[in-house]
Short mmCIF file of C-alpha atoms and ligand atoms in Angstrom, two decimals:
data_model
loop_
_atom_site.label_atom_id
_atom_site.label_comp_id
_atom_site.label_asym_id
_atom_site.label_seq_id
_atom_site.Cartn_x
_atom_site.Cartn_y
_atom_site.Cartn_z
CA UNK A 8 38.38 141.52 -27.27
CA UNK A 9 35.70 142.10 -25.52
CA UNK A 10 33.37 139.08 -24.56
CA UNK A 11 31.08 139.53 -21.95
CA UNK A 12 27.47 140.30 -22.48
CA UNK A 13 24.44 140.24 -19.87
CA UNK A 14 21.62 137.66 -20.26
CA UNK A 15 18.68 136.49 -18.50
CA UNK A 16 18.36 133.54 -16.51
CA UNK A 17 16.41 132.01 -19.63
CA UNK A 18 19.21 133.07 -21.73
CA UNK A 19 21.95 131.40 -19.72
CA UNK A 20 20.13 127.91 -19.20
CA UNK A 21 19.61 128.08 -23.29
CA UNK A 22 23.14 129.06 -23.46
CA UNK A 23 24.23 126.35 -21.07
CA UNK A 24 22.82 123.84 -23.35
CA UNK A 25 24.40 125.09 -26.58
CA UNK A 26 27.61 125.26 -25.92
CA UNK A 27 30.17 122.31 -26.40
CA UNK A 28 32.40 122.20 -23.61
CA UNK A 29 35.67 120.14 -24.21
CA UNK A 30 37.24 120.45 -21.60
CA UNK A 31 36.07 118.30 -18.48
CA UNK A 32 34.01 120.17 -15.48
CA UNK A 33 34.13 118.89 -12.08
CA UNK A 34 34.00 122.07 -9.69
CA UNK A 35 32.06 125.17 -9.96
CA UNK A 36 34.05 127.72 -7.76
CA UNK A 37 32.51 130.70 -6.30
CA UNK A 38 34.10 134.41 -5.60
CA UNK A 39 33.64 137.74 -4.92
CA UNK A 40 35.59 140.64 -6.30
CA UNK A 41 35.89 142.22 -3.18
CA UNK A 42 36.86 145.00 -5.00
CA UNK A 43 34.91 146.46 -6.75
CA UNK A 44 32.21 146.17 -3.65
CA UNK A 45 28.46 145.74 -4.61
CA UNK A 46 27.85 149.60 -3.75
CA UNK A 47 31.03 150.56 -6.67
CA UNK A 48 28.63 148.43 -9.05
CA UNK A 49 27.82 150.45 -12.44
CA UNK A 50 26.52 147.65 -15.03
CA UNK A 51 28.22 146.13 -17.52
CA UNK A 52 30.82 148.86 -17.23
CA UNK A 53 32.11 147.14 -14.05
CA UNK A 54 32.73 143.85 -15.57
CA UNK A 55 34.37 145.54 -18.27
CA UNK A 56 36.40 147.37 -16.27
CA UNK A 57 37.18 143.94 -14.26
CA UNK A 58 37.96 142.45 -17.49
CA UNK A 59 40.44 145.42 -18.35
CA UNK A 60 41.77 145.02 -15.26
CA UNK A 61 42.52 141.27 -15.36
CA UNK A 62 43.95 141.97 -18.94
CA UNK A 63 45.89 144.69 -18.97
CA UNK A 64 47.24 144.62 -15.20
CA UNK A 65 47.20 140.57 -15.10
CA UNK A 66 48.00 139.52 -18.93
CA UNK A 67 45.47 137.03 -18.74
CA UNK A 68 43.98 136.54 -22.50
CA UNK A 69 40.16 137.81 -20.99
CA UNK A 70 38.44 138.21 -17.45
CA UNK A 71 39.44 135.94 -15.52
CA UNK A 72 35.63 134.75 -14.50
CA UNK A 73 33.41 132.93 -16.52
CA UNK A 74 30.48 134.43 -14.65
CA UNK A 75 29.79 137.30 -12.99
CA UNK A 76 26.67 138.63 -11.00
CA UNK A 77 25.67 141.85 -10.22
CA UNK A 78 24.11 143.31 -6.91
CA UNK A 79 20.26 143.29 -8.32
CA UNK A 80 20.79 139.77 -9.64
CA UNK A 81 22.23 141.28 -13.35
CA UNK A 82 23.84 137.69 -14.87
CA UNK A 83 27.02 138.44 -17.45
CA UNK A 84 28.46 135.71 -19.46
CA UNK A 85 32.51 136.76 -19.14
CA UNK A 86 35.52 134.61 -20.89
CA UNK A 87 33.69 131.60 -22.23
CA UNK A 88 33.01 128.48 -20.65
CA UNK A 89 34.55 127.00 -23.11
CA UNK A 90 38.25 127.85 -22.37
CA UNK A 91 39.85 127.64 -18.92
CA UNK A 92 39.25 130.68 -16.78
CA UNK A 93 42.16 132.63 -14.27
CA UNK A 94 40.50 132.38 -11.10
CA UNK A 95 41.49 129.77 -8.88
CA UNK A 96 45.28 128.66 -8.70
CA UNK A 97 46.07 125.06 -9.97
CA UNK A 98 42.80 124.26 -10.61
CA UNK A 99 41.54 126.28 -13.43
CA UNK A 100 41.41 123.81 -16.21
CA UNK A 101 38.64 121.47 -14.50
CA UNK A 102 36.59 124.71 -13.19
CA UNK A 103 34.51 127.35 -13.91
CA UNK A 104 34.57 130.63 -12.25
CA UNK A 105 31.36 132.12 -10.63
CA UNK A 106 32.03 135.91 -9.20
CA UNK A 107 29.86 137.73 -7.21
CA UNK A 108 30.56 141.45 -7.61
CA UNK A 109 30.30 142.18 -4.19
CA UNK A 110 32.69 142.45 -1.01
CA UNK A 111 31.17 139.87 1.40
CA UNK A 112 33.27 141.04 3.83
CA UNK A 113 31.31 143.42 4.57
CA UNK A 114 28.25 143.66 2.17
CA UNK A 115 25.51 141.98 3.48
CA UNK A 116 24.52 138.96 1.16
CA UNK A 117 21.06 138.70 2.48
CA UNK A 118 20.80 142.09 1.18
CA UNK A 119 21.83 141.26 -2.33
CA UNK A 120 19.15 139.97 -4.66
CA UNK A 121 22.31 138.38 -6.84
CA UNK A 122 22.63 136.02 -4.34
CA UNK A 123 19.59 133.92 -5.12
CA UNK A 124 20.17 134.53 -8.53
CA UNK A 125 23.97 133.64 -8.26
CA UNK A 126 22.00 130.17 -6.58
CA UNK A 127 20.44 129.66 -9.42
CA UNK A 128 23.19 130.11 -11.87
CA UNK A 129 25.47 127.45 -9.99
CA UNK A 130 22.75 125.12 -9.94
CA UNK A 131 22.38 125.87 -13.60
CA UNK A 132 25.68 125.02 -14.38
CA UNK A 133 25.66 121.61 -11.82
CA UNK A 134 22.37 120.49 -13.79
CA UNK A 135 24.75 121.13 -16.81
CA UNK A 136 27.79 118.77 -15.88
CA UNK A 137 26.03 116.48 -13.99
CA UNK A 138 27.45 117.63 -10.55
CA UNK A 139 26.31 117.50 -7.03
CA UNK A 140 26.48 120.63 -4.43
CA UNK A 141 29.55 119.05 -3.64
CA UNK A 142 31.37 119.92 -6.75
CA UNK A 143 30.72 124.06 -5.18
CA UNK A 144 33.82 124.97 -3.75
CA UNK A 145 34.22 128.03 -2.28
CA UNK A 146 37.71 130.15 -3.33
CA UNK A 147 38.76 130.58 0.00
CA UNK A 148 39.35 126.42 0.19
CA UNK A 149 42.19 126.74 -2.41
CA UNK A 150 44.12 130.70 -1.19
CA UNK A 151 44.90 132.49 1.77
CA UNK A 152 41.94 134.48 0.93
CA UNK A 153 38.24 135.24 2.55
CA UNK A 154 37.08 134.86 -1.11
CA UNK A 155 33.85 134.72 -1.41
CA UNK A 156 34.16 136.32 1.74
CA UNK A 157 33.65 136.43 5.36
CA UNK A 158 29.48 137.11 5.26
CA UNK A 159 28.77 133.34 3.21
CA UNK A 160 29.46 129.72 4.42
CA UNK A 161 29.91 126.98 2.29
CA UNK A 162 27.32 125.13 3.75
CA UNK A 163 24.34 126.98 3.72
CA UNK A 164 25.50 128.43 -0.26
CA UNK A 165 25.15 124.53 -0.96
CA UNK A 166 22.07 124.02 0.82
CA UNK A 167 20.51 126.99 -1.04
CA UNK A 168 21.62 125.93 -4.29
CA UNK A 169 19.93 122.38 -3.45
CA UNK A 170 16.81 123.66 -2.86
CA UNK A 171 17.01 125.27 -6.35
CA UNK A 172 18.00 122.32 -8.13
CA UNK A 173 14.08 120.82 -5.80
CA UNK A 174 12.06 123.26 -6.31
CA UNK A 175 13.14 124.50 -9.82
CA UNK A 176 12.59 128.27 -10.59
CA UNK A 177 10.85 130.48 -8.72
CA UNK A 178 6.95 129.92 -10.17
CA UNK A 179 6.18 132.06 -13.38
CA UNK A 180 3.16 133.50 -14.48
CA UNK A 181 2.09 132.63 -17.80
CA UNK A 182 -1.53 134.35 -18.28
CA UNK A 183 -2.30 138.19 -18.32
CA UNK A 184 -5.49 138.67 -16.33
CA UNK A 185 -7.30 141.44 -17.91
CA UNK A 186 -9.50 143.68 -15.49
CA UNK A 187 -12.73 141.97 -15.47
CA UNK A 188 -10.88 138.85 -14.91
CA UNK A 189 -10.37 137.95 -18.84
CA UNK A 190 -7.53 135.64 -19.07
CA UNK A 191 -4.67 136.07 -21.95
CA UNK A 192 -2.29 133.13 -22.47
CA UNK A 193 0.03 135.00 -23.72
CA UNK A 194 3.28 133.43 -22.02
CA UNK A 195 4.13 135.69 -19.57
CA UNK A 196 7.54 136.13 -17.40
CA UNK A 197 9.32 137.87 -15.27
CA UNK A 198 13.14 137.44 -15.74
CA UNK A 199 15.07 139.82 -13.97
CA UNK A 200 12.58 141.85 -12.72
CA UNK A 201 11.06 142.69 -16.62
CA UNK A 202 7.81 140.93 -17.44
CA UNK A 203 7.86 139.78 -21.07
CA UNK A 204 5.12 138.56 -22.80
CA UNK A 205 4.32 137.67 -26.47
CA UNK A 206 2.62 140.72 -27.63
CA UNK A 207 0.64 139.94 -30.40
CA UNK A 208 -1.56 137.61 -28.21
CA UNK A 209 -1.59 140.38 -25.85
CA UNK A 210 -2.20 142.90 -28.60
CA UNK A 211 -5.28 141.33 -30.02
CA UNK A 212 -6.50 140.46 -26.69
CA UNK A 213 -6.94 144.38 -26.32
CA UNK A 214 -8.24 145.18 -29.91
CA UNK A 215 -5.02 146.09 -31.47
CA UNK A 216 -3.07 144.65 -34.34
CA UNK A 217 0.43 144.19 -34.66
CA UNK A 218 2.49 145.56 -37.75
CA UNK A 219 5.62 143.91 -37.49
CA UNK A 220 7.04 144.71 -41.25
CA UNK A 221 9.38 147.09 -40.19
CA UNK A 222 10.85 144.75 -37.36
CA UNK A 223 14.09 144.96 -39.11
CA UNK A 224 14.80 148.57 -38.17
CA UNK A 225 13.48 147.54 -34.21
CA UNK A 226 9.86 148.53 -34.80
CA UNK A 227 6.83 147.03 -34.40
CA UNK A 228 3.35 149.02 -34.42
CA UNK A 229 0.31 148.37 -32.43
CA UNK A 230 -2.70 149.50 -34.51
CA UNK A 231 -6.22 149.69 -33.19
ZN1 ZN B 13 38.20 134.45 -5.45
#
């Protein structure tokens, strides 16, 4: 059955805090996928495809990541948190799974806007469990394997995901500045490169109304 689904950054902290976890956390560990590289990347199709992949050729029960993270920072839930992943031997039950889809081999991760994002998740999920930048391990501690590859240290990932957890998320805006300088608090963001903002403040900012009554069939009209 197909599980994964891609949220926002806002969407994963919410979802971070709603779920109920059982099991005990300890260790976030961090991949790649090596293959498929960053440049094979095609959405939400390539984690299905991973997820195929780990099912069909594998027999695990669901992708064997509980996170994955695409090339332009794309964040996709994968088997839930919930259950012990398939990613790192021996140590699955006490872990969750963080993959970059990427081959950091060879791609470039300063090159890869997932990897700040793929920062922010981990410290996401460390504010979560109450873990220190300790508790990131990298794959490559536990197999015979470059995982998450050749390109990132342990190290500096850690120190990066530190000065997350500091500084918090990147500053948002939260007023629209209308030309002439007229300022809208209308709770603006930017998550994922799409700024979001509530529209009926924006709306009637501008002069329009909103006409939400047919919201059910995903419309809403703006109405001057
Ligand atoms: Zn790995």
């Amino acid at each position: 059955m197909a599980t994964e689904r891609q949220v926002s950054m806002a969407q994963f902290r919410a979802h971070l805090d709603a779920i109920e976890v059982g099991r005990g956390i300890d260790e976030v560990v961090v991949h790649h996928t090596w293959s498929p590289a960053a440049s094979d990347y095609r959405g939400i199709h390539t984690v299905r495809a991973v997820r195929r992949y780990h099912v069909d050729v594998r027999g695990w029960s669901d992708n064997g990541y509980h996170v994955m993270i695409g090339p332009s920072g794309a964040i996709f839930l994968c088997r839930p948190i919930e259950r012990s992943g398939a990613h790192v031997s021996g140590r699955n039950a006490h872990t969750i799974g963080v993959s970059f889809i990427a081959n950091f081999d060879r791609d470039e991760p300063g090159r890869y806007a997932g990897l700040g994002v793929g920062h922010e998740v981990v410290a996401a999920l460390l504010a979560r469990f109450d873990l220190s930048t300790k508790a990131i391990r990298f794959h490559r501690e536990f197999a015979s394997k470059t995982c998450p590859g050749l390109k990132l240290g342990l190290a500096q990932f850690r120190e990066a995901v530190a000065n997350v957890a500091t500084s918090g998320p990147a500053a948002q805006p939260k007023v629209v500045l209308l030309p002439g300088g007229e300022v809208i608090e209308c709770n603006a963001a930017v998550e994922d490169g799409v700024t979001r903002v509530d529209l009926r403040r924006l709306a009637e900012a501008l002069g329009c109304t909103v006409h939400d009554h047919l919201k059910d069939q995903g419309k809403v009209y703006l109405a001057r």
